[in-house]
PDB file of C-alpha atoms in Angstrom:
ATOM      1  CA  MET A   4     136.171  99.087 106.891  1.00 47.00           C
ATOM      2  CA  THR A   5     135.657 101.997 104.516  1.00 47.00           C
ATOM      3  CA  THR A   6     132.786 101.056 102.362  1.00 47.00           C
ATOM      4  CA  GLY A   7     133.982 103.625  99.763  1.00 52.00           C
ATOM      5  CA  THR A   8     137.119 101.693  98.784  1.00 75.00           C
ATOM      6  CA  MET A   9     135.460  98.219  98.820  1.00 85.00           C
ATOM      7  CA  HIS A  10     135.457  96.276  95.755  1.00 92.00           C
ATOM      8  CA  PRO A  11     131.893  95.914  94.328  1.00 93.00           C
ATOM      9  CA  LEU A  12     132.142  92.104  94.184  1.00 94.00           C
ATOM     10  CA  VAL A  13     133.198  92.143  97.899  1.00 95.00           C
ATOM     11  CA  ARG A  14     130.386  94.394  98.767  1.00 95.00           C
ATOM     12  CA  ASP A  15     127.923  92.161  97.018  1.00 96.00           C
ATOM     13  CA  TYR A  16     129.248  89.084  98.746  1.00 97.00           C
ATOM     14  CA  LEU A  17     128.914  90.737 102.236  1.00 96.00           C
ATOM     15  CA  ASP A  18     125.323  91.781 101.400  1.00 96.00           C
ATOM     16  CA  ARG A  19     124.565  88.178 100.416  1.00 96.00           C
ATOM     17  CA  LEU A  20     126.130  86.992 103.731  1.00 96.00           C
ATOM     18  CA  ARG A  21     124.064  89.394 105.830  1.00 95.00           C
ATOM     19  CA  ARG A  22     120.853  88.332 103.952  1.00 95.00           C
ATOM     20  CA  ALA A  23     121.616  84.589 104.497  1.00 94.00           C
ATOM     21  CA  GLY A  24     122.434  85.417 108.160  1.00 94.00           C
ATOM     22  CA  ARG A  25     119.459  87.199 109.033  1.00 91.00           C
ATOM     23  CA  ARG A  26     118.019  84.326 111.140  1.00 87.00           C
ATOM     24  CA  LEU A  27     121.182  84.204 113.254  1.00 91.00           C
ATOM     25  CA  PRO A  28     121.084  86.043 116.499  1.00 92.00           C
ATOM     26  CA  ASP A  29     122.046  89.664 115.961  1.00 91.00           C
ATOM     27  CA  ARG A  30     125.388  89.495 117.753  1.00 91.00           C
ATOM     28  CA  GLN A  31     126.408  86.244 115.981  1.00 91.00           C
ATOM     29  CA  ARG A  32     125.566  87.604 112.577  1.00 93.00           C
ATOM     30  CA  THR A  33     127.446  91.030 113.294  1.00 93.00           C
ATOM     31  CA  GLU A  34     130.595  89.067 114.524  1.00 92.00           C
ATOM     32  CA  LEU A  35     130.478  86.666 111.520  1.00 94.00           C
ATOM     33  CA  VAL A  36     130.168  89.546 108.897  1.00 94.00           C
ATOM     34  CA  ALA A  37     132.987  91.406 110.756  1.00 93.00           C
ATOM     35  CA  GLU A  38     135.310  88.365 110.659  1.00 93.00           C
ATOM     36  CA  ILE A  39     134.668  87.686 106.987  1.00 95.00           C
ATOM     37  CA  GLU A  40     135.054  91.325 105.985  1.00 93.00           C
ATOM     38  CA  ALA A  41     138.418  91.391 107.922  1.00 92.00           C
ATOM     39  CA  HIS A  42     139.335  88.344 106.162  1.00 94.00           C
ATOM     40  CA  LEU A  43     138.548  89.624 102.732  1.00 94.00           C
ATOM     41  CA  GLU A  44     140.618  92.891 103.642  1.00 91.00           C
ATOM     42  CA  GLU A  45     143.542  90.595 104.192  1.00 90.00           C
ATOM     43  CA  ALA A  46     143.007  88.314 101.152  1.00 92.00           C
ATOM     44  CA  VAL A  47     142.092  91.036  98.709  1.00 91.00           C
ATOM     45  CA  PRO A  48     144.958  93.581  98.268  1.00 86.00           C
ATOM     46  CA  PRO A  49     143.964  97.176  97.451  1.00 85.00           C
ATOM     47  CA  GLY A  50     143.363  97.597  93.720  1.00 86.00           C
ATOM     48  CA  ALA A  51     143.002  93.841  92.985  1.00 89.00           C
ATOM     49  CA  SER A  52     141.547  92.631  89.787  1.00 92.00           C
ATOM     50  CA  ASP A  53     138.189  91.219  89.514  1.00 93.00           C
ATOM     51  CA  ALA A  54     139.830  87.782  89.014  1.00 94.00           C
ATOM     52  CA  GLU A  55     141.671  88.008  92.138  1.00 93.00           C
ATOM     53  CA  VAL A  56     138.592  88.990  94.053  1.00 95.00           C
ATOM     54  CA  LEU A  57     136.621  86.114  92.512  1.00 96.00           C
ATOM     55  CA  THR A  58     139.434  83.708  93.590  1.00 94.00           C
ATOM     56  CA  ALA A  59     139.447  84.843  97.207  1.00 95.00           C
ATOM     57  CA  LEU A  60     135.579  84.650  97.206  1.00 96.00           C
ATOM     58  CA  ASP A  61     135.623  81.006  95.822  1.00 95.00           C
ATOM     59  CA  ARG A  62     137.933  80.080  98.550  1.00 94.00           C
ATOM     60  CA  LEU A  63     135.643  81.460 101.150  1.00 95.00           C
ATOM     61  CA  GLY A  64     132.773  79.451  99.857  1.00 95.00           C
ATOM     62  CA  GLU A  65     129.059  80.351  99.392  1.00 95.00           C
ATOM     63  CA  PRO A  66     127.691  82.832 102.119  1.00 95.00           C
ATOM     64  CA  GLU A  67     124.777  80.440 102.673  1.00 94.00           C
ATOM     65  CA  ASP A  68     127.257  77.459 103.605  1.00 92.00           C
ATOM     66  CA  ILE A  69     128.999  79.770 106.014  1.00 94.00           C
ATOM     67  CA  VAL A  70     125.735  80.706 107.846  1.00 94.00           C
ATOM     68  CA  ALA A  71     124.733  76.921 107.730  1.00 92.00           C
ATOM     69  CA  ALA A  72     128.081  76.108 109.604  1.00 89.00           C
ATOM     70  CA  GLU A  73     126.782  78.534 112.246  1.00 87.00           C
ATOM     71  CA  GLN A  74     123.703  76.454 112.892  1.00 79.00           C
ATOM     72  CA  PRO A  75     124.771  72.762 112.999  1.00 63.00           C
ATOM     73  CA  SER A  76     121.419  71.770 114.396  1.00 56.00           C
ATOM     74  CA  ALA A  77     119.265  72.191 111.366  1.00 46.00           C
ATOM     75  CA  PRO A  78     116.381  69.696 112.176  1.00 42.00           C
ATOM     76  CA  VAL A  79     114.848  72.444 114.537  1.00 42.00           C
ATOM     77  CA  ASP A  80     113.775  74.179 111.337  1.00 45.00           C
ATOM     78  CA  ASP A  81     110.553  72.002 110.983  1.00 46.00           C
ATOM     79  CA  ALA A  82     109.160  72.956 114.333  1.00 48.00           C
ATOM     80  CA  ARG A  83     109.949  76.522 113.705  1.00 58.00           C
ATOM     81  CA  GLY A  84     108.258  76.327 110.244  1.00 77.00           C
ATOM     82  CA  ALA A  85     104.919  75.433 111.991  1.00 79.00           C
ATOM     83  CA  HIS A  86     105.271  78.271 114.483  1.00 82.00           C
ATOM     84  CA  GLU A  87     105.722  80.710 111.678  1.00 83.00           C
ATOM     85  CA  TRP A  88     103.042  79.391 109.417  1.00 82.00           C
ATOM     86  CA  ALA A  89     100.519  79.651 112.306  1.00 83.00           C
ATOM     87  CA  ALA A  90     101.499  83.055 112.960  1.00 83.00           C
ATOM     88  CA  ILE A  91     100.975  84.138 109.414  1.00 81.00           C
ATOM     89  CA  PHE A  92      97.690  82.380 109.179  1.00 81.00           C
ATOM     90  CA  LEU A  93      96.377  83.938 112.385  1.00 83.00           C
ATOM     91  CA  LEU A  94      97.463  87.444 111.484  1.00 83.00           C
ATOM     92  CA  LEU A  95      95.297  87.070 108.219  1.00 84.00           C
ATOM     93  CA  PHE A  96      92.211  85.235 109.350  1.00 85.00           C
ATOM     94  CA  GLY A  97      92.566  85.290 113.172  1.00 85.00           C
ATOM     95  CA  GLY A  98      90.514  88.428 113.296  1.00 85.00           C
ATOM     96  CA  PHE A  99      87.480  86.342 112.293  1.00 84.00           C
ATOM     97  CA  LEU A 100      87.702  84.349 115.540  1.00 81.00           C
ATOM     98  CA  ALA A 101      86.276  87.096 117.639  1.00 75.00           C
ATOM     99  CA  GLY A 102      89.521  89.134 117.018  1.00 73.00           C
ATOM    100  CA  VAL A 103      91.354  86.884 119.726  1.00 82.00           C
ATOM    101  CA  GLY A 104      92.921  84.756 116.825  1.00 85.00           C
ATOM    102  CA  TRP A 105      94.741  87.856 115.555  1.00 85.00           C
ATOM    103  CA  LEU A 106      96.177  88.546 119.087  1.00 85.00           C
ATOM    104  CA  VAL A 107      97.397  84.987 119.275  1.00 84.00           C
ATOM    105  CA  GLY A 108      99.029  85.482 115.940  1.00 83.00           C
ATOM    106  CA  LEU A 109     100.612  88.598 117.100  1.00 83.00           C
ATOM    107  CA  ILE A 110     101.971  86.663 120.000  1.00 84.00           C
ATOM    108  CA  LEU A 111     103.570  83.932 117.841  1.00 83.00           C
ATOM    109  CA  LEU A 112     104.922  86.640 115.540  1.00 82.00           C
ATOM    110  CA  CYS A 113     106.824  88.419 118.406  1.00 83.00           C
ATOM    111  CA  SER A 114     108.075  85.140 119.920  1.00 82.00           C
ATOM    112  CA  SER A 115     109.550  83.791 116.704  1.00 82.00           C
ATOM    113  CA  ARG A 116     113.124  83.958 115.962  1.00 75.00           C
ATOM    114  CA  ALA A 117     112.733  83.834 112.249  1.00 80.00           C
ATOM    115  CA  TRP A 118     111.888  87.407 111.876  1.00 82.00           C
ATOM    116  CA  THR A 119     113.787  90.686 112.501  1.00 80.00           C
ATOM    117  CA  THR A 120     112.304  93.447 114.625  1.00 81.00           C
ATOM    118  CA  THR A 121     111.336  95.355 111.314  1.00 82.00           C
ATOM    119  CA  ASP A 122     109.396  92.279 109.988  1.00 83.00           C
ATOM    120  CA  LYS A 123     107.690  92.022 113.337  1.00 84.00           C
ATOM    121  CA  LEU A 124     106.656  95.666 113.444  1.00 83.00           C
ATOM    122  CA  LEU A 125     105.388  95.374 109.828  1.00 84.00           C
ATOM    123  CA  GLY A 126     103.429  92.301 110.620  1.00 84.00           C
ATOM    124  CA  ALA A 127     101.860  93.954 113.697  1.00 83.00           C
ATOM    125  CA  LEU A 128     100.947  97.252 111.986  1.00 83.00           C
ATOM    126  CA  VAL A 129      99.873  96.238 108.670  1.00 83.00           C
ATOM    127  CA  VAL A 130      97.094  95.644 109.300  1.00 78.00           C
ATOM    128  CA  PRO A 131      95.790  95.120 112.891  1.00 82.00           C
ATOM    129  CA  GLY A 132      92.878  92.634 112.514  1.00 83.00           C
ATOM    130  CA  GLY A 133      94.115  91.233 109.075  1.00 86.00           C
ATOM    131  CA  LEU A 134      91.426  90.577 106.741  1.00 84.00           C
ATOM    132  CA  ALA A 135      88.755  90.876 109.290  1.00 84.00           C
ATOM    133  CA  LEU A 136      88.973  94.628 109.274  1.00 81.00           C
ATOM    134  CA  PRO A 137      88.267  95.255 105.505  1.00 82.00           C
ATOM    135  CA  PHE A 138      85.498  92.576 105.862  1.00 80.00           C
ATOM    136  CA  VAL A 139      83.620  94.190 108.636  1.00 81.00           C
ATOM    137  CA  LEU A 140      84.068  97.676 106.817  1.00 79.00           C
ATOM    138  CA  PHE A 141      82.571  96.050 103.767  1.00 78.00           C
ATOM    139  CA  ALA A 142      79.598  94.866 105.718  1.00 81.00           C
ATOM    140  CA  ILE A 143      79.192  98.160 107.253  1.00 78.00           C
ATOM    141  CA  ALA A 144      79.460 100.040 104.028  1.00 73.00           C
ATOM    142  CA  GLY A 145      76.974  97.649 102.411  1.00 71.00           C
ATOM    143  CA  THR A 146      74.150  98.369 104.914  1.00 72.00           C
ATOM    144  CA  ALA A 147      75.095 102.037 105.058  1.00 65.00           C
ATOM    145  CA  SER A 148      74.960 102.767 101.469  1.00 57.00           C
ATOM    146  CA  GLY A 149      71.454 100.983 101.074  1.00 54.00           C
ATOM    147  CA  GLU A 150      70.417 103.013  98.025  1.00 53.00           C
ATOM    148  CA  ARG A 151      66.715 102.899  97.401  1.00 55.00           C
ATOM    149  CA  CYS A 152      65.294 103.749  94.132  1.00 54.00           C
ATOM    150  CA  VAL A 153      61.611 104.296  94.032  1.00 57.00           C
ATOM    151  CA  SER A 154      59.589 104.981  91.028  1.00 59.00           C
ATOM    152  CA  VAL A 155      56.625 107.202  92.011  1.00 59.00           C
ATOM    153  CA  ASN A 156      53.526 107.143  89.645  1.00 67.00           C
ATOM    154  CA  ASN A 157      55.613 105.794  86.646  1.00 64.00           C
ATOM    155  CA  GLY A 158      57.645 108.949  86.829  1.00 59.00           C
ATOM    156  CA  PRO A 159      61.412 108.996  86.805  1.00 63.00           C
ATOM    157  CA  GLU A 160      63.203 106.970  89.331  1.00 60.00           C
ATOM    158  CA  GLN A 161      64.026 108.737  92.667  1.00 59.00           C
ATOM    159  CA  CYS A 162      67.141 107.630  94.487  1.00 55.00           C
ATOM    160  CA  THR A 163      67.649 108.272  98.004  1.00 55.00           C
ATOM    161  CA  GLY A 164      70.566 107.537 100.452  1.00 52.00           C
ATOM    162  CA  PRO A 165      74.088 108.221 100.827  1.00 52.00           C
ATOM    163  CA  GLY A 166      74.799 106.592  97.397  1.00 50.00           C
ATOM    164  CA  ALA A 167      74.382 110.122  96.084  1.00 50.00           C
ATOM    165  CA  GLY A 168      77.775 110.940  97.049  1.00 64.00           C
ATOM    166  CA  SER A 169      79.561 108.547  94.607  1.00 77.00           C
ATOM    167  CA  GLY A 170      82.926 110.016  95.384  1.00 82.00           C
ATOM    168  CA  VAL A 171      82.695 108.926  98.919  1.00 81.00           C
ATOM    169  CA  GLN A 172      81.656 105.467  97.881  1.00 80.00           C
ATOM    170  CA  LEU A 173      84.671 105.259  95.569  1.00 85.00           C
ATOM    171  CA  LEU A 174      86.824 106.121  98.429  1.00 85.00           C
ATOM    172  CA  ALA A 175      85.479 103.637 100.595  1.00 82.00           C
ATOM    173  CA  VAL A 176      85.873 100.974  98.059  1.00 83.00           C
ATOM    174  CA  ALA A 177      89.543 102.081  97.414  1.00 86.00           C
ATOM    175  CA  LEU A 178      89.940 101.741 101.331  1.00 85.00           C
ATOM    176  CA  ILE A 179      88.583  98.377 101.540  1.00 84.00           C
ATOM    177  CA  VAL A 180      90.698  97.189  98.533  1.00 85.00           C
ATOM    178  CA  VAL A 181      93.985  98.690 100.196  1.00 86.00           C
ATOM    179  CA  LEU A 182      93.006  97.159 103.557  1.00 87.00           C
ATOM    180  CA  THR A 183      92.527  93.803 101.760  1.00 87.00           C
ATOM    181  CA  VAL A 184      95.706  93.867  99.865  1.00 87.00           C
ATOM    182  CA  ALA A 185      98.053  95.222 102.519  1.00 87.00           C
ATOM    183  CA  PRO A 186      97.615  92.303 104.994  1.00 86.00           C
ATOM    184  CA  ILE A 187      97.925  89.665 102.033  1.00 86.00           C
ATOM    185  CA  ALA A 188     101.058  91.402 100.933  1.00 86.00           C
ATOM    186  CA  THR A 189     102.506  91.632 104.428  1.00 84.00           C
ATOM    187  CA  ALA A 190     101.645  87.882 104.838  1.00 84.00           C
ATOM    188  CA  VAL A 191     103.419  87.011 101.647  1.00 84.00           C
ATOM    189  CA  HIS A 192     106.537  89.173 102.880  1.00 84.00           C
ATOM    190  CA  LEU A 193     106.541  87.477 106.139  1.00 83.00           C
ATOM    191  CA  ALA A 194     106.430  84.026 104.520  1.00 84.00           C
ATOM    192  CA  ARG A 195     109.410  84.918 102.343  1.00 80.00           C
ATOM    193  CA  ARG A 196     111.450  86.462 105.003  1.00 80.00           C
ATOM    194  CA  ALA A 197     111.026  83.497 107.403  1.00 77.00           C
ATOM    195  CA  ARG A 198     112.677  80.934 104.978  1.00 54.00           C
TER     196      ARG A 198
ATOM    197  CA  MET B   6     127.859  48.282 100.434  1.00 52.00           C
ATOM    198  CA  VAL B   7     128.481  51.500 102.481  1.00 58.00           C
ATOM    199  CA  ALA B   8     129.042  54.458 100.199  1.00 62.00           C
ATOM    200  CA  LEU B   9     131.787  56.667 101.347  1.00 64.00           C
ATOM    201  CA  GLY B  10     130.317  59.910 100.158  1.00 67.00           C
ATOM    202  CA  GLU B  11     131.318  63.472 100.694  1.00 68.00           C
ATOM    203  CA  GLY B  12     128.931  63.454 103.764  1.00 77.00           C
ATOM    204  CA  ALA B  13     130.917  60.825 105.617  1.00 80.00           C
ATOM    205  CA  ILE B  14     134.335  62.500 104.990  1.00 79.00           C
ATOM    206  CA  SER B  15     133.095  66.016 105.787  1.00 76.00           C
ATOM    207  CA  GLN B  16     131.420  64.815 108.994  1.00 81.00           C
ATOM    208  CA  LEU B  17     134.719  63.158 109.986  1.00 84.00           C
ATOM    209  CA  ARG B  18     136.669  66.214 109.187  1.00 83.00           C
ATOM    210  CA  ARG B  19     134.139  68.630 110.935  1.00 81.00           C
ATOM    211  CA  GLY B  20     134.433  66.565 114.086  1.00 86.00           C
ATOM    212  CA  VAL B  21     138.287  66.661 114.207  1.00 92.00           C
ATOM    213  CA  LEU B  22     138.745  70.165 112.846  1.00 92.00           C
ATOM    214  CA  GLU B  23     138.132  72.119 115.932  1.00 93.00           C
ATOM    215  CA  PHE B  24     140.987  70.290 117.503  1.00 96.00           C
ATOM    216  CA  CYS B  25     143.181  71.015 114.667  1.00 95.00           C
ATOM    217  CA  VAL B  26     142.590  74.716 115.324  1.00 96.00           C
ATOM    218  CA  LEU B  27     143.319  74.317 118.959  1.00 97.00           C
ATOM    219  CA  ALA B  28     146.504  72.581 118.013  1.00 96.00           C
ATOM    220  CA  LEU B  29     147.461  75.517 115.886  1.00 95.00           C
ATOM    221  CA  LEU B  30     147.171  77.760 118.829  1.00 97.00           C
ATOM    222  CA  ARG B  31     148.930  75.550 121.421  1.00 95.00           C
ATOM    223  CA  ASP B  32     152.175  77.408 121.118  1.00 92.00           C
ATOM    224  CA  GLU B  33     151.289  80.944 119.823  1.00 94.00           C
ATOM    225  CA  GLU B  34     148.442  83.122 119.473  1.00 95.00           C
ATOM    226  CA  ARG B  35     147.472  83.814 115.786  1.00 96.00           C
ATOM    227  CA  TYR B  36     144.772  85.988 113.944  1.00 95.00           C
ATOM    228  CA  GLY B  37     141.810  84.691 112.042  1.00 94.00           C
ATOM    229  CA  PHE B  38     143.068  84.940 108.632  1.00 94.00           C
ATOM    230  CA  GLU B  39     146.357  83.213 109.548  1.00 94.00           C
ATOM    231  CA  ILE B  40     144.532  80.481 111.208  1.00 95.00           C
ATOM    232  CA  VAL B  41     142.205  79.956 108.153  1.00 95.00           C
ATOM    233  CA  ARG B  42     145.164  80.180 105.489  1.00 93.00           C
ATOM    234  CA  THR B  43     147.367  77.839 107.460  1.00 93.00           C
ATOM    235  CA  LEU B  44     144.577  75.078 107.746  1.00 93.00           C
ATOM    236  CA  THR B  45     143.501  75.554 104.135  1.00 90.00           C
ATOM    237  CA  GLU B  46     147.159  75.135 102.828  1.00 89.00           C
ATOM    238  CA  ILE B  47     147.349  71.584 104.440  1.00 89.00           C
ATOM    239  CA  ASP B  48     146.136  69.364 101.742  1.00 83.00           C
ATOM    240  CA  GLY B  49     142.806  67.555 102.539  1.00 79.00           C
ATOM    241  CA  MET B  50     142.073  69.533 105.772  1.00 82.00           C
ATOM    242  CA  VAL B  51     139.552  72.072 104.792  1.00 77.00           C
ATOM    243  CA  THR B  52     137.666  72.795 101.430  1.00 72.00           C
ATOM    244  CA  THR B  53     136.199  76.170 102.167  1.00 86.00           C
ATOM    245  CA  GLU B  54     137.637  78.982 104.211  1.00 93.00           C
ATOM    246  CA  GLY B  55     134.569  80.765 105.318  1.00 94.00           C
ATOM    247  CA  THR B  56     133.066  77.828 107.304  1.00 90.00           C
ATOM    248  CA  LEU B  57     136.186  78.152 109.660  1.00 93.00           C
ATOM    249  CA  TYR B  58     134.804  81.366 111.132  1.00 95.00           C
ATOM    250  CA  PRO B  59     131.641  79.915 112.606  1.00 94.00           C
ATOM    251  CA  LEU B  60     133.897  77.347 114.070  1.00 94.00           C
ATOM    252  CA  LEU B  61     136.154  79.927 115.670  1.00 95.00           C
ATOM    253  CA  GLY B  62     133.124  81.711 116.912  1.00 94.00           C
ATOM    254  CA  ARG B  63     131.935  78.582 118.505  1.00 93.00           C
ATOM    255  CA  LEU B  64     135.208  77.822 120.211  1.00 95.00           C
ATOM    256  CA  ARG B  65     135.173  81.285 121.691  1.00 95.00           C
ATOM    257  CA  ARG B  66     131.707  81.047 122.969  1.00 93.00           C
ATOM    258  CA  ASP B  67     132.605  77.577 124.548  1.00 94.00           C
ATOM    259  CA  GLY B  68     135.520  79.149 126.287  1.00 96.00           C
ATOM    260  CA  ALA B  69     138.344  77.071 124.530  1.00 97.00           C
ATOM    261  CA  VAL B  70     139.819  80.176 123.024  1.00 97.00           C
ATOM    262  CA  GLU B  71     139.874  83.894 123.934  1.00 97.00           C
ATOM    263  CA  THR B  72     140.582  86.902 121.582  1.00 95.00           C
ATOM    264  CA  THR B  73     142.014  90.183 121.552  1.00 94.00           C
ATOM    265  CA  TRP B  74     141.957  92.931 118.919  1.00 91.00           C
ATOM    266  CA  ARG B  75     145.320  94.361 117.886  1.00 91.00           C
ATOM    267  CA  GLU B  76     146.594  96.814 115.351  1.00 90.00           C
ATOM    268  CA  SER B  77     148.077  95.327 112.411  1.00 85.00           C
ATOM    269  CA  PRO B  78     151.457  96.857 110.926  1.00 85.00           C
ATOM    270  CA  ALA B  79     149.212  97.710 107.705  1.00 78.00           C
ATOM    271  CA  GLY B  80     145.626  97.526 107.259  1.00 77.00           C
ATOM    272  CA  PRO B  81     142.664  96.957 109.602  1.00 80.00           C
ATOM    273  CA  PRO B  82     143.018  95.733 113.266  1.00 85.00           C
ATOM    274  CA  ARG B  83     143.124  91.842 113.627  1.00 91.00           C
ATOM    275  CA  ARG B  84     141.548  89.630 116.034  1.00 93.00           C
ATOM    276  CA  TYR B  85     143.936  87.351 117.727  1.00 96.00           C
ATOM    277  CA  TYR B  86     143.047  83.897 119.097  1.00 97.00           C
ATOM    278  CA  ARG B  87     144.685  82.467 122.158  1.00 97.00           C
ATOM    279  CA  LEU B  88     144.138  79.041 123.871  1.00 97.00           C
ATOM    280  CA  THR B  89     142.526  79.110 127.269  1.00 97.00           C
ATOM    281  CA  PRO B  90     143.417  76.598 129.939  1.00 97.00           C
ATOM    282  CA  ALA B  91     139.978  74.933 129.214  1.00 97.00           C
ATOM    283  CA  GLY B  92     140.950  74.765 125.520  1.00 97.00           C
ATOM    284  CA  ASP B  93     144.359  73.382 126.391  1.00 97.00           C
ATOM    285  CA  ALA B  94     142.924  70.638 128.576  1.00 97.00           C
ATOM    286  CA  ALA B  95     140.352  69.612 125.623  1.00 97.00           C
ATOM    287  CA  LEU B  96     143.382  69.447 123.328  1.00 97.00           C
ATOM    288  CA  VAL B  97     145.362  67.215 125.703  1.00 97.00           C
ATOM    289  CA  ALA B  98     142.476  65.000 126.083  1.00 97.00           C
ATOM    290  CA  PHE B  99     141.762  64.834 122.410  1.00 97.00           C
ATOM    291  CA  SER B 100     145.379  64.073 121.537  1.00 96.00           C
ATOM    292  CA  HIS B 101     145.317  61.086 123.802  1.00 96.00           C
ATOM    293  CA  GLU B 102     142.013  59.774 122.483  1.00 96.00           C
ATOM    294  CA  TRP B 103     143.008  60.408 118.871  1.00 96.00           C
ATOM    295  CA  GLY B 104     146.214  58.249 119.264  1.00 95.00           C
ATOM    296  CA  ARG B 105     144.043  55.532 120.441  1.00 96.00           C
ATOM    297  CA  PHE B 106     141.520  55.911 117.831  1.00 94.00           C
ATOM    298  CA  ARG B 107     143.945  56.192 115.131  1.00 93.00           C
ATOM    299  CA  ASP B 108     145.846  52.982 116.134  1.00 94.00           C
ATOM    300  CA  ALA B 109     142.643  51.133 116.489  1.00 94.00           C
ATOM    301  CA  VAL B 110     141.532  52.046 112.967  1.00 92.00           C
ATOM    302  CA  ASP B 111     145.004  51.445 111.579  1.00 93.00           C
ATOM    303  CA  THR B 112     145.107  48.068 113.143  1.00 93.00           C
ATOM    304  CA  LEU B 113     141.894  47.060 111.587  1.00 92.00           C
ATOM    305  CA  LEU B 114     142.619  48.445 108.208  1.00 91.00           C
ATOM    306  CA  GLU B 115     146.073  46.642 108.001  1.00 89.00           C
ATOM    307  CA  ARG B 116     144.679  43.360 109.215  1.00 83.00           C
ATOM    308  CA  GLY B 117     142.172  43.599 106.567  1.00 70.00           C
ATOM    309  CA  ALA B 118     144.902  44.125 103.861  1.00 63.00           C
ATOM    310  CA  VAL B 119     146.797  41.111 105.223  1.00 58.00           C
ATOM    311  CA  ARG B 120     144.125  38.720 104.419  1.00 55.00           C
TER     312      ARG B 120
END
């Protein structure tokens, strides 16, 4: 169990197994990894050569196949997929539906078993409201910074309005960009993790 | 013509395998690695060792086997598997059905060969 003495190839293999098994219920995954780890400790003597380790890993088979053997009923996957895609779509665009759509997305996100708790927290917090939030901000910023330039008696143009503080404006643009990119990045992340 | 692909054989094997595990445990308790190695050393039984662990987990959840962790003479503790009364009953029932099934298939295969 001491990770320090673990052969790097064994460590990589167990990492792959954990990743492949992230859709399993937590207890089932922990037990499976513990069993495979114990197996490898028996099969790989201390100080084994790379070739010996690779042979032991070959005999075990691919981590993905082991995880697949945990879930013999694969056809459920399709129904799940629809659930997850709806969650991602509503988290992104649901905010435009009077905000209620986003809440529905949040409920779908939390009720899905395809994501870990960390993924769910990420999906819920980055960014509440999804793309509707930067959109609304953009609209507000657009009306607020209504810069008006007037030319009085053919003289030099006089500009009024909050546009004068261009630093503040730049900050607002940056904020809107971040608020746009963050939910998209989160949606991509969720889509990849749910596979 | 029906193709006898890997799929058909592995499906057949998968259906029977859990009873082979129960049969291994009929007379004595064994630890995971021992069960897995014993099965893979029988020719034609199992192709990959790793997929046996999910099977062991399923048998445990179904109550056909129970487990105890024990210290090993050297190395990490081992999880020992033992047959439960329910597992024993399932094994007896399977042995009976398997005998009939095997005889029936053999009869058909041999009759075909005589013609």
